[in-house]
């Protein structure tokens, strides 16, 4: 079905949004999910040059003041299949299928992220991350609900303590978008919760009592769905715990709702540093001017931004897609940090790739671009096994004194492997022992020394 043929009821979005904004201003408790509303527009008459971003095609009546207001974006998330069908061509049968999927794995997309989708391409890489697929159900028996066994390591509600020096703090299960590949999609049906003050106290108390904890990761659901004031009240408490050295925030807001990264948030984070922010760009088309500006605001506030992408079938599972993504990240000064093998989560099997695909991508990048552009490809092991980095194998053979290595061009090199030293010997003692210039020096090295 062509978008031009879709007939929609036109409604005065602007007028209804004015009243929505007013009601939001009267109630500033952003941690409660704002109400869900429908947005529709006439899809006709759009010049083809604007297909790259559909903001002006779908949201023509929305002025910049609302479009750039993250609370407006959040309140106007698309959460029902009927709403979605106003933007994406979906047959009646497809809509029925998606309704079934959404009953198990709900739908939520911000207008901003929706505007990045090319509605005329069913294989659009942005669409695959946001729009449900019937395969979430047809392949839904494969995988596990909680593949990382986070429940097992949960010490108090919302606090996962698996490694001695790090904890994961989950403050809410609310996200601006439900990413179809999410590891925690099991949480989506729980209706949107925010940890109560008593639960936060219990988490802080646990961290205070465990002096080995030097790194606190605040992650999702997305913690930036909380109001800046609420977030600050928790971060400032964490900062008072002397052994907590760094705080990391895991958020997809720079990707799906970059308007959230406003000056108020950035100055708050700047006050309580060192805070690191890990985000989750999966495709170069997500790096829009708005996303770039959001990252720039963070960086200027002294918050380093790293990217953790997930390898997804049909989204970014080629050398070209990953290289383009990583180059685009470097241009906005975001470091490509991890490339995750998609976890074996129920409802994501259709997006998972064979492990070999990730290794081949790294192999296709290594040597062909700067090492700074190459993320570490990792599998997060099930049953609390932790992260394991996977690399192409460059070692063709190894003996005690030598390695045979191939490089990125498949050229073979012999590399002399220095002999192991006994524990008590320093390199200086080996090369210049008392009484002899070459005593204890391996034969090859002695020959070199002459
Ligand atoms: S933002 Fe993160 S936690 Fe939320 S749905 Fe997406 S991947 Fe999952």
Tab-separated table of C-alpha atoms and ligand atoms in Angstrom:
chain	number	residue	atom	x	y	z
A	1	UNK	CA	0.000	0.000	0.000
A	2	UNK	CA	1.488	3.354	-1.022
A	3	UNK	CA	1.474	6.079	1.608
A	4	UNK	CA	-0.057	8.539	-0.835
A	5	UNK	CA	-3.127	6.327	-1.049
A	6	UNK	CA	-3.632	6.190	2.701
A	7	UNK	CA	-6.580	8.330	3.698
A	8	UNK	CA	-6.516	9.555	7.234
A	9	UNK	CA	-8.725	11.801	9.228
A	10	UNK	CA	-6.976	15.062	9.659
A	11	UNK	CA	-7.028	16.398	13.178
A	12	UNK	CA	-5.747	19.532	14.765
A	13	UNK	CA	-2.750	18.086	16.500
A	14	UNK	CA	-1.450	21.461	17.434
A	15	UNK	CA	-4.611	22.483	19.251
A	16	UNK	CA	-4.905	19.268	21.215
A	17	UNK	CA	-1.208	19.398	22.064
A	18	UNK	CA	-1.565	22.831	23.582
A	19	UNK	CA	-3.967	21.412	26.119
A	20	UNK	CA	-1.694	18.387	26.643
A	21	UNK	CA	1.262	20.644	27.360
A	22	UNK	CA	-0.789	22.696	29.778
A	23	UNK	CA	-1.772	19.605	31.703
A	24	UNK	CA	1.870	18.548	31.800
A	25	UNK	CA	2.914	21.916	33.162
A	26	UNK	CA	0.383	21.504	35.899
A	27	UNK	CA	1.863	18.202	36.868
A	28	UNK	CA	5.608	18.128	36.747
A	29	UNK	CA	6.083	14.600	37.986
A	30	UNK	CA	7.709	13.294	34.798
A	31	UNK	CA	8.548	9.955	36.347
A	32	UNK	CA	4.953	8.953	35.867
A	33	UNK	CA	4.512	8.004	32.256
A	34	UNK	CA	2.649	10.804	30.511
A	35	UNK	CA	-0.636	9.957	28.871
A	36	UNK	CA	-0.714	8.337	25.495
A	37	UNK	CA	-2.235	10.216	22.616
A	38	UNK	CA	-2.758	9.683	18.964
A	39	UNK	CA	-1.171	11.840	16.333
A	40	UNK	CA	-2.273	11.712	12.757
A	41	UNK	CA	-1.806	13.820	9.727
A	42	UNK	CA	-2.551	13.914	6.065
A	43	UNK	CA	0.165	12.028	4.247
A	44	UNK	CA	-0.480	13.498	0.822
A	45	UNK	CA	1.490	16.177	-0.952
A	46	UNK	CA	4.885	15.414	0.507
A	47	UNK	CA	7.824	16.170	-1.781
A	48	UNK	CA	9.985	13.063	-2.265
A	49	UNK	CA	13.084	14.913	-1.115
A	50	UNK	CA	11.758	14.700	2.441
A	51	UNK	CA	11.436	10.951	2.515
A	52	UNK	CA	14.747	10.689	4.398
A	53	UNK	CA	13.007	12.051	7.478
A	54	UNK	CA	9.265	11.937	7.706
A	55	UNK	CA	8.838	14.624	10.325
A	56	UNK	CA	7.319	17.041	7.829
A	57	UNK	CA	5.311	14.308	6.231
A	58	UNK	CA	3.722	13.056	9.428
A	59	UNK	CA	4.046	15.898	11.891
A	60	UNK	CA	3.767	18.931	9.731
A	61	UNK	CA	1.508	20.788	12.182
A	62	UNK	CA	3.794	20.347	15.143
A	63	UNK	CA	5.812	23.496	15.757
A	64	UNK	CA	9.472	23.243	16.725
A	65	UNK	CA	8.642	24.360	20.267
A	66	UNK	CA	6.653	21.144	20.782
A	67	UNK	CA	8.750	18.886	18.598
A	68	UNK	CA	11.850	19.825	20.588
A	69	UNK	CA	10.090	19.369	23.930
A	70	UNK	CA	10.954	15.920	25.217
A	71	UNK	CA	7.872	15.796	27.411
A	72	UNK	CA	5.678	16.370	24.370
A	73	UNK	CA	7.539	13.646	22.518
A	74	UNK	CA	7.189	11.287	25.464
A	75	UNK	CA	3.487	11.907	25.927
A	76	UNK	CA	2.851	11.386	22.251
A	77	UNK	CA	4.524	8.040	21.861
A	78	UNK	CA	2.806	5.731	19.409
A	79	UNK	CA	1.610	2.816	21.490
A	80	UNK	CA	-1.314	1.316	19.556
A	81	UNK	CA	-1.324	-0.538	16.269
A	82	UNK	CA	-4.177	1.649	14.960
A	83	UNK	CA	-2.012	4.717	15.537
A	84	UNK	CA	0.934	3.051	13.877
A	85	UNK	CA	-1.167	2.236	10.830
A	86	UNK	CA	-1.638	5.946	10.295
A	87	UNK	CA	2.057	6.241	9.552
A	88	UNK	CA	3.215	2.853	8.296
A	89	UNK	CA	1.293	1.008	5.578
A	90	UNK	CA	-0.183	-2.054	7.288
A	91	UNK	CA	-2.864	-4.307	5.845
A	92	UNK	CA	-5.817	-5.316	8.027
A	93	UNK	CA	-4.249	-8.740	8.440
A	94	UNK	CA	-0.885	-7.262	9.422
A	95	UNK	CA	-2.573	-5.025	11.936
A	96	UNK	CA	-4.326	-8.027	13.480
A	97	UNK	CA	-1.006	-9.885	13.716
A	98	UNK	CA	0.743	-6.924	15.280
A	99	UNK	CA	-2.043	-6.506	17.811
A	100	UNK	CA	-1.383	-10.050	18.957
A	101	UNK	CA	2.338	-9.361	19.225
A	102	UNK	CA	1.736	-6.123	21.108
A	103	UNK	CA	-0.361	-7.959	23.686
A	104	UNK	CA	2.735	-9.879	24.679
A	105	UNK	CA	5.411	-7.345	23.757
A	106	UNK	CA	3.930	-3.823	23.789
A	107	UNK	CA	4.660	-1.135	21.258
A	108	UNK	CA	6.097	2.287	22.030
A	109	UNK	CA	7.819	4.643	19.586
A	110	UNK	CA	8.501	8.338	19.949
A	111	UNK	CA	7.315	10.605	17.131
A	112	UNK	CA	10.958	11.622	16.663
A	113	UNK	CA	12.170	8.055	16.132
A	114	UNK	CA	9.157	7.240	13.979
A	115	UNK	CA	10.125	10.144	11.749
A	116	UNK	CA	13.421	8.387	10.971
A	117	UNK	CA	11.626	5.390	9.478
A	118	UNK	CA	11.108	5.137	5.753
A	119	UNK	CA	7.484	3.942	5.794
A	120	UNK	CA	7.707	2.679	2.234
A	121	UNK	CA	10.463	0.175	3.028
A	122	UNK	CA	9.362	-2.910	4.991
A	123	UNK	CA	13.059	-3.754	5.500
A	124	UNK	CA	14.033	-0.375	6.814
A	125	UNK	CA	16.716	-0.857	9.530
A	126	UNK	CA	15.156	1.784	11.782
A	127	UNK	CA	11.716	0.218	11.433
A	128	UNK	CA	13.037	-3.202	12.456
A	129	UNK	CA	14.140	-1.807	15.800
A	130	UNK	CA	10.863	-0.102	16.633
A	131	UNK	CA	7.951	-1.818	14.905
A	132	UNK	CA	6.779	-5.228	16.154
A	133	UNK	CA	7.198	-8.244	13.915
A	134	UNK	CA	4.954	-11.324	13.836
A	135	UNK	CA	8.185	-13.323	14.181
A	136	UNK	CA	8.406	-12.192	17.811
A	137	UNK	CA	5.581	-14.694	18.331
A	138	UNK	CA	6.178	-17.327	15.648
A	139	UNK	CA	9.781	-17.773	16.836
A	140	UNK	CA	8.858	-16.823	20.385
A	141	UNK	CA	9.587	-20.210	21.943
A	142	UNK	CA	13.296	-19.833	21.170
A	143	UNK	CA	15.501	-18.233	23.795
A	144	UNK	CA	14.927	-17.341	27.408
A	145	UNK	CA	12.953	-14.710	29.278
A	146	UNK	CA	15.909	-13.648	31.396
A	147	UNK	CA	18.985	-14.928	29.549
A	148	UNK	CA	21.449	-13.053	31.733
A	149	UNK	CA	19.921	-14.473	34.893
A	150	UNK	CA	19.657	-11.031	36.408
A	151	UNK	CA	17.008	-12.177	38.853
A	152	UNK	CA	19.534	-14.515	40.446
A	153	UNK	CA	21.976	-11.686	41.167
A	154	UNK	CA	19.341	-9.239	42.396
A	155	UNK	CA	20.235	-8.480	45.986
A	156	UNK	CA	17.459	-5.992	46.729
A	157	UNK	CA	14.694	-5.048	44.292
A	158	UNK	CA	16.285	-3.123	41.413
A	159	UNK	CA	19.907	-3.798	42.369
A	160	UNK	CA	21.939	-6.454	40.539
A	161	UNK	CA	25.253	-7.222	42.251
A	162	UNK	CA	27.165	-9.780	40.211
A	163	UNK	CA	30.749	-8.527	40.262
A	164	UNK	CA	32.434	-7.389	43.482
A	165	UNK	CA	33.263	-3.874	42.269
A	166	UNK	CA	30.189	-3.037	40.126
A	167	UNK	CA	26.459	-2.910	40.637
A	168	UNK	CA	23.568	-2.356	38.264
A	169	UNK	CA	20.825	-0.110	39.529
A	170	UNK	CA	17.476	-0.306	37.737
A	171	UNK	CA	15.301	2.631	38.804
A	172	UNK	CA	12.375	2.149	36.424
A	173	UNK	CA	11.131	-0.137	33.690
A	174	UNK	CA	9.843	2.772	31.603
A	175	UNK	CA	11.533	3.457	28.278
A	176	UNK	CA	10.827	6.089	25.646
A	177	UNK	CA	10.804	3.322	23.059
A	178	UNK	CA	10.441	-0.420	23.258
A	179	UNK	CA	13.355	-1.677	21.183
A	180	UNK	CA	12.323	-4.964	19.636
A	181	UNK	CA	15.661	-6.583	20.510
A	182	UNK	CA	15.650	-5.550	24.175
A	183	UNK	CA	17.170	-7.977	26.655
A	184	UNK	CA	14.640	-6.915	29.265
A	185	UNK	CA	11.516	-7.123	27.152
A	186	UNK	CA	10.138	-9.448	29.829
A	187	UNK	CA	9.643	-6.301	31.917
A	188	UNK	CA	7.450	-4.482	29.410
A	189	UNK	CA	4.243	-6.092	30.564
A	190	UNK	CA	4.715	-4.910	34.121
A	191	UNK	CA	2.955	-1.665	33.385
A	192	UNK	CA	5.598	0.952	34.082
A	193	UNK	CA	7.046	1.211	37.561
A	194	UNK	CA	9.457	3.534	39.273
A	195	UNK	CA	11.331	2.381	42.373
A	196	UNK	CA	9.766	3.711	45.543
A	197	UNK	CA	11.759	5.887	47.981
A	198	UNK	CA	12.010	2.892	50.333
A	199	UNK	CA	13.403	0.702	47.560
A	200	UNK	CA	15.928	3.385	46.608
A	201	UNK	CA	16.990	3.602	50.261
A	202	UNK	CA	17.532	-0.162	50.330
A	203	UNK	CA	19.679	0.010	47.205
A	204	UNK	CA	21.774	2.887	48.547
A	205	UNK	CA	22.164	1.093	51.850
A	206	UNK	CA	23.450	-2.045	50.117
A	207	UNK	CA	25.978	-0.022	48.134
A	208	UNK	CA	27.130	1.847	51.271
A	209	UNK	CA	27.728	-1.411	53.099
A	210	UNK	CA	29.749	-2.978	50.253
A	211	UNK	CA	32.980	-1.062	50.157
A	212	UNK	CA	34.296	-2.925	47.115
A	213	UNK	CA	31.673	-1.281	44.920
A	214	UNK	CA	33.482	1.456	43.011
A	215	UNK	CA	31.306	1.623	39.884
A	216	UNK	CA	27.516	2.061	39.793
A	217	UNK	CA	25.685	1.549	36.520
A	218	UNK	CA	22.238	3.128	36.362
A	219	UNK	CA	20.396	1.497	33.539
A	220	UNK	CA	17.062	0.502	32.114
A	221	UNK	CA	14.291	0.681	31.712
A	222	UNK	CA	15.717	4.030	30.840
A	223	UNK	CA	16.765	6.096	33.882
A	224	UNK	CA	16.414	9.361	31.969
A	225	UNK	CA	12.634	8.874	31.934
A	226	UNK	CA	12.828	10.128	35.529
A	227	UNK	CA	12.708	13.859	36.042
A	228	UNK	CA	16.089	15.539	36.328
A	229	UNK	CA	15.304	16.468	39.929
A	230	UNK	CA	14.460	12.891	40.860
A	231	UNK	CA	17.573	11.579	39.149
A	232	UNK	CA	19.733	14.167	40.900
A	233	UNK	CA	18.340	13.227	44.285
A	234	UNK	CA	19.645	9.678	43.744
A	235	UNK	CA	22.921	10.561	42.039
A	236	UNK	CA	23.828	13.071	44.749
A	237	UNK	CA	23.259	10.370	47.392
A	238	UNK	CA	25.472	7.982	45.459
A	239	UNK	CA	28.147	10.659	45.284
A	240	UNK	CA	28.181	10.851	49.081
A	241	UNK	CA	29.263	7.217	49.258
A	242	UNK	CA	33.034	7.553	49.401
A	243	UNK	CA	33.953	4.264	47.740
A	244	UNK	CA	31.764	4.911	44.669
A	245	UNK	CA	34.284	6.271	42.191
A	246	UNK	CA	32.282	6.441	38.987
A	247	UNK	CA	28.665	6.421	37.928
A	248	UNK	CA	27.606	5.168	34.531
A	249	UNK	CA	24.258	5.884	32.960
A	250	UNK	CA	22.907	3.524	30.315
A	251	UNK	CA	20.351	5.294	28.159
A	252	UNK	CA	18.939	5.227	24.651
A	253	UNK	CA	17.565	8.756	24.884
A	254	UNK	CA	20.286	10.299	22.658
A	255	UNK	CA	19.067	7.914	19.936
A	256	UNK	CA	15.296	7.759	20.338
A	257	UNK	CA	14.535	11.102	21.999
A	258	UNK	CA	17.629	13.339	21.956
A	259	UNK	CA	15.559	16.336	23.044
A	260	UNK	CA	15.749	14.872	26.578
A	261	UNK	CA	19.439	15.761	26.785
A	262	UNK	CA	18.715	19.353	27.661
A	263	UNK	CA	20.843	21.937	29.428
A	264	UNK	CA	19.249	21.252	32.810
A	265	UNK	CA	20.139	17.567	32.630
A	266	UNK	CA	23.659	18.272	31.379
A	267	UNK	CA	24.443	20.782	34.107
A	268	UNK	CA	23.118	18.326	36.707
A	269	UNK	CA	25.353	15.549	35.408
A	270	UNK	CA	28.292	17.951	35.277
A	271	UNK	CA	27.818	18.729	38.986
A	272	UNK	CA	28.075	15.109	40.058
A	273	UNK	CA	30.860	13.778	37.845
A	274	UNK	CA	32.643	11.640	37.004
A	275	UNK	CA	29.608	10.333	35.188
A	276	UNK	CA	29.971	8.285	32.027
A	277	UNK	CA	27.120	7.777	29.633
A	278	UNK	CA	26.682	4.680	27.504
A	279	UNK	CA	24.212	4.924	24.703
A	280	UNK	CA	22.977	2.639	21.979
A	281	UNK	CA	23.148	3.744	18.344
A	282	UNK	CA	22.693	0.811	15.993
A	283	UNK	CA	22.609	2.461	12.610
A	284	UNK	CA	24.212	5.508	11.016
A	285	UNK	CA	20.806	6.947	10.115
A	286	UNK	CA	20.119	7.380	13.827
A	287	UNK	CA	22.891	9.949	13.986
A	288	UNK	CA	20.805	12.965	13.112
A	289	UNK	CA	21.647	16.614	13.803
A	290	UNK	CA	19.459	16.368	16.944
A	291	UNK	CA	21.329	13.281	18.178
A	292	UNK	CA	24.694	14.880	17.394
A	293	UNK	CA	23.729	18.006	19.345
A	294	UNK	CA	22.589	15.924	22.314
A	295	UNK	CA	25.932	14.115	22.431
A	296	UNK	CA	27.774	17.379	22.020
A	297	UNK	CA	25.921	18.881	24.998
A	298	UNK	CA	26.922	15.879	27.109
A	299	UNK	CA	30.539	16.027	26.026
A	300	UNK	CA	30.745	19.754	26.721
A	301	UNK	CA	29.423	19.016	30.199
A	302	UNK	CA	32.304	16.648	30.821
A	303	UNK	CA	30.274	13.482	30.331
A	304	UNK	CA	32.132	11.007	28.071
A	305	UNK	CA	29.766	9.183	25.716
A	306	UNK	CA	30.383	5.602	24.622
A	307	UNK	CA	28.278	3.526	22.286
A	308	UNK	CA	27.118	-0.025	22.847
A	309	UNK	CA	25.422	-1.331	19.740
A	310	UNK	CA	23.705	-4.656	19.273
A	311	UNK	CA	24.344	-6.708	16.173
A	312	UNK	CA	20.978	-7.155	14.482
A	313	UNK	CA	19.958	-9.061	11.400
A	314	UNK	CA	18.960	-6.724	8.600
A	315	UNK	CA	19.880	-3.667	10.655
A	316	UNK	CA	23.635	-3.501	10.980
A	317	UNK	CA	24.968	-6.990	10.202
A	318	UNK	CA	27.452	-6.025	7.514
A	319	UNK	CA	30.944	-4.593	7.487
A	320	UNK	CA	29.652	-1.618	5.554
A	321	UNK	CA	26.818	-0.831	7.994
A	322	UNK	CA	29.097	-1.125	11.026
A	323	UNK	CA	31.914	0.878	9.474
A	324	UNK	CA	29.522	3.634	8.436
A	325	UNK	CA	27.993	3.655	11.924
A	326	UNK	CA	31.340	3.748	13.713
A	327	UNK	CA	32.750	6.466	11.465
A	328	UNK	CA	29.629	8.533	12.062
A	329	UNK	CA	30.028	7.993	15.820
A	330	UNK	CA	33.619	9.182	15.758
A	331	UNK	CA	32.574	12.286	13.861
A	332	UNK	CA	30.324	13.219	16.783
A	333	UNK	CA	33.074	12.193	19.248
A	334	UNK	CA	31.252	9.145	20.570
A	335	UNK	CA	33.474	6.146	21.076
A	336	UNK	CA	32.328	2.817	19.595
A	337	UNK	CA	32.749	0.715	22.737
A	338	UNK	CA	30.921	-2.618	22.459
A	339	UNK	CA	29.211	-4.490	19.679
A	340	UNK	CA	26.984	-7.019	21.443
A	341	UNK	CA	25.881	-10.315	20.053
A	342	UNK	CA	22.092	-10.085	20.445
A	343	UNK	CA	21.186	-11.942	23.629
A	344	UNK	CA	19.083	-15.063	23.337
A	345	UNK	CA	15.942	-13.350	24.534
A	346	UNK	CA	12.511	-14.726	23.778
A	347	UNK	CA	10.908	-12.706	21.015
A	348	UNK	CA	14.166	-11.559	19.411
A	349	UNK	CA	15.290	-14.657	17.512
A	350	UNK	CA	14.444	-13.150	14.124
A	351	UNK	CA	16.921	-10.351	14.792
A	352	UNK	CA	19.792	-12.537	15.981
A	353	UNK	CA	22.777	-13.295	13.771
A	354	UNK	CA	25.220	-16.221	13.865
A	355	UNK	CA	28.228	-15.425	16.040
A	356	UNK	CA	30.450	-15.801	12.964
A	357	UNK	CA	28.782	-12.724	11.439
A	358	UNK	CA	30.118	-10.527	14.251
A	359	UNK	CA	33.617	-11.948	13.995
A	360	UNK	CA	33.627	-11.413	10.224
A	361	UNK	CA	32.534	-7.798	10.714
A	362	UNK	CA	35.397	-7.131	13.106
A	363	UNK	CA	37.766	-8.848	10.687
A	364	UNK	CA	36.440	-6.691	7.851
A	365	UNK	CA	37.065	-3.541	9.861
A	366	UNK	CA	40.421	-4.321	11.499
A	367	UNK	CA	43.242	-2.834	9.443
A	368	UNK	CA	40.816	-1.159	7.074
A	369	UNK	CA	39.960	1.627	9.464
A	370	UNK	CA	41.365	3.181	12.598
A	371	UNK	CA	41.345	1.016	15.709
A	372	UNK	CA	39.381	3.759	17.434
A	373	UNK	CA	36.457	2.983	15.136
A	374	UNK	CA	36.368	-0.704	16.035
A	375	UNK	CA	34.182	-1.787	18.945
A	376	UNK	CA	34.872	-4.897	20.980
A	377	UNK	CA	32.551	-7.671	19.849
A	378	UNK	CA	31.206	-9.474	22.925
A	379	UNK	CA	28.790	-12.157	23.949
A	380	UNK	CA	27.094	-11.593	27.273
A	381	UNK	CA	26.968	-15.171	28.465
A	382	UNK	CA	23.806	-16.714	29.852
A	383	UNK	CA	23.633	-17.864	33.479
A	384	UNK	CA	25.646	-14.913	34.777
A	385	UNK	CA	28.735	-15.900	32.798
A	386	UNK	CA	29.659	-12.285	32.035
A	387	UNK	CA	31.000	-10.760	28.838
A	388	UNK	CA	33.399	-12.638	26.580
A	389	UNK	CA	35.181	-10.720	23.808
A	390	UNK	CA	35.434	-12.490	20.466
A	391	UNK	CA	38.123	-11.729	17.917
A	392	UNK	CA	39.121	-13.102	14.539
A	393	UNK	CA	42.031	-15.492	14.948
A	394	UNK	CA	45.218	-13.933	13.633
A	395	UNK	CA	47.597	-16.543	15.125
A	396	UNK	CA	48.302	-19.257	12.549
A	397	UNK	CA	50.869	-21.149	14.637
A	398	UNK	CA	52.843	-20.718	17.814
A	399	UNK	CA	56.000	-22.273	19.163
A	400	UNK	CA	57.896	-21.342	22.299
A	401	UNK	CA	59.973	-18.695	20.567
A	402	UNK	CA	57.795	-17.613	17.686
A	403	UNK	CA	54.312	-16.773	16.505
A	404	UNK	CA	53.130	-17.068	12.945
A	405	UNK	CA	50.585	-14.340	12.375
A	406	UNK	CA	48.438	-13.207	9.506
A	407	UNK	CA	47.531	-9.584	9.031
A	408	UNK	CA	44.369	-7.987	7.653
A	409	UNK	CA	45.677	-8.466	4.090
A	410	UNK	CA	46.242	-12.195	4.695
A	411	UNK	CA	50.008	-11.708	4.592
A	412	UNK	CA	51.920	-14.059	6.886
A	413	UNK	CA	54.527	-12.817	9.364
A	414	UNK	CA	56.892	-14.527	11.782
A	415	UNK	CA	57.182	-12.764	15.091
A	416	UNK	CA	59.860	-13.571	17.642
A	417	UNK	CA	58.293	-14.128	21.000
A	418	UNK	CA	60.548	-12.962	23.843
A	419	UNK	CA	61.493	-15.669	26.310
A	420	UNK	CA	59.666	-15.707	29.611
A	421	UNK	CA	61.653	-14.320	32.491
A	422	UNK	CA	61.948	-15.964	35.844
A	423	UNK	CA	59.962	-13.993	38.387
A	424	UNK	CA	63.003	-12.620	40.211
A	425	UNK	CA	64.736	-11.404	37.070
A	426	UNK	CA	64.083	-7.956	35.751
A	427	UNK	CA	64.858	-7.305	32.076
A	428	UNK	CA	67.874	-5.254	33.176
A	429	UNK	CA	69.277	-8.191	35.162
A	430	UNK	CA	68.912	-10.476	32.173
A	431	UNK	CA	70.643	-8.142	29.763
A	432	UNK	CA	73.364	-6.853	32.154
A	433	UNK	CA	73.994	-9.466	34.842
A	434	UNK	CA	76.964	-8.920	37.114
A	435	UNK	CA	80.166	-10.209	35.524
A	436	UNK	CA	78.847	-10.883	32.054
A	437	UNK	CA	77.299	-8.771	29.373
A	438	UNK	CA	75.366	-11.647	27.874
A	439	UNK	CA	74.962	-14.307	30.561
A	440	UNK	CA	71.350	-15.648	30.732
A	441	UNK	CA	70.458	-13.957	27.474
A	442	UNK	CA	68.606	-16.244	25.096
A	443	UNK	CA	70.771	-17.451	22.228
A	444	UNK	CA	69.059	-15.378	19.520
A	445	UNK	CA	69.182	-12.250	21.645
A	446	UNK	CA	72.887	-12.811	22.451
A	447	UNK	CA	73.644	-13.028	18.753
A	448	UNK	CA	71.886	-9.749	18.198
A	449	UNK	CA	73.811	-8.134	21.040
A	450	UNK	CA	77.057	-9.270	19.326
B	1	LIG	S1	15.872	1.656	25.729
B	1	LIG	FE1	17.148	-0.048	26.411
B	1	LIG	S2	16.011	-0.974	28.119
B	1	LIG	FE2	14.556	0.316	26.962
B	1	LIG	S3	13.628	-1.045	25.475
B	1	LIG	FE3	15.357	-0.093	24.438
B	1	LIG	S4	17.056	-1.557	24.765
B	1	LIG	FE4	15.427	-2.067	26.251
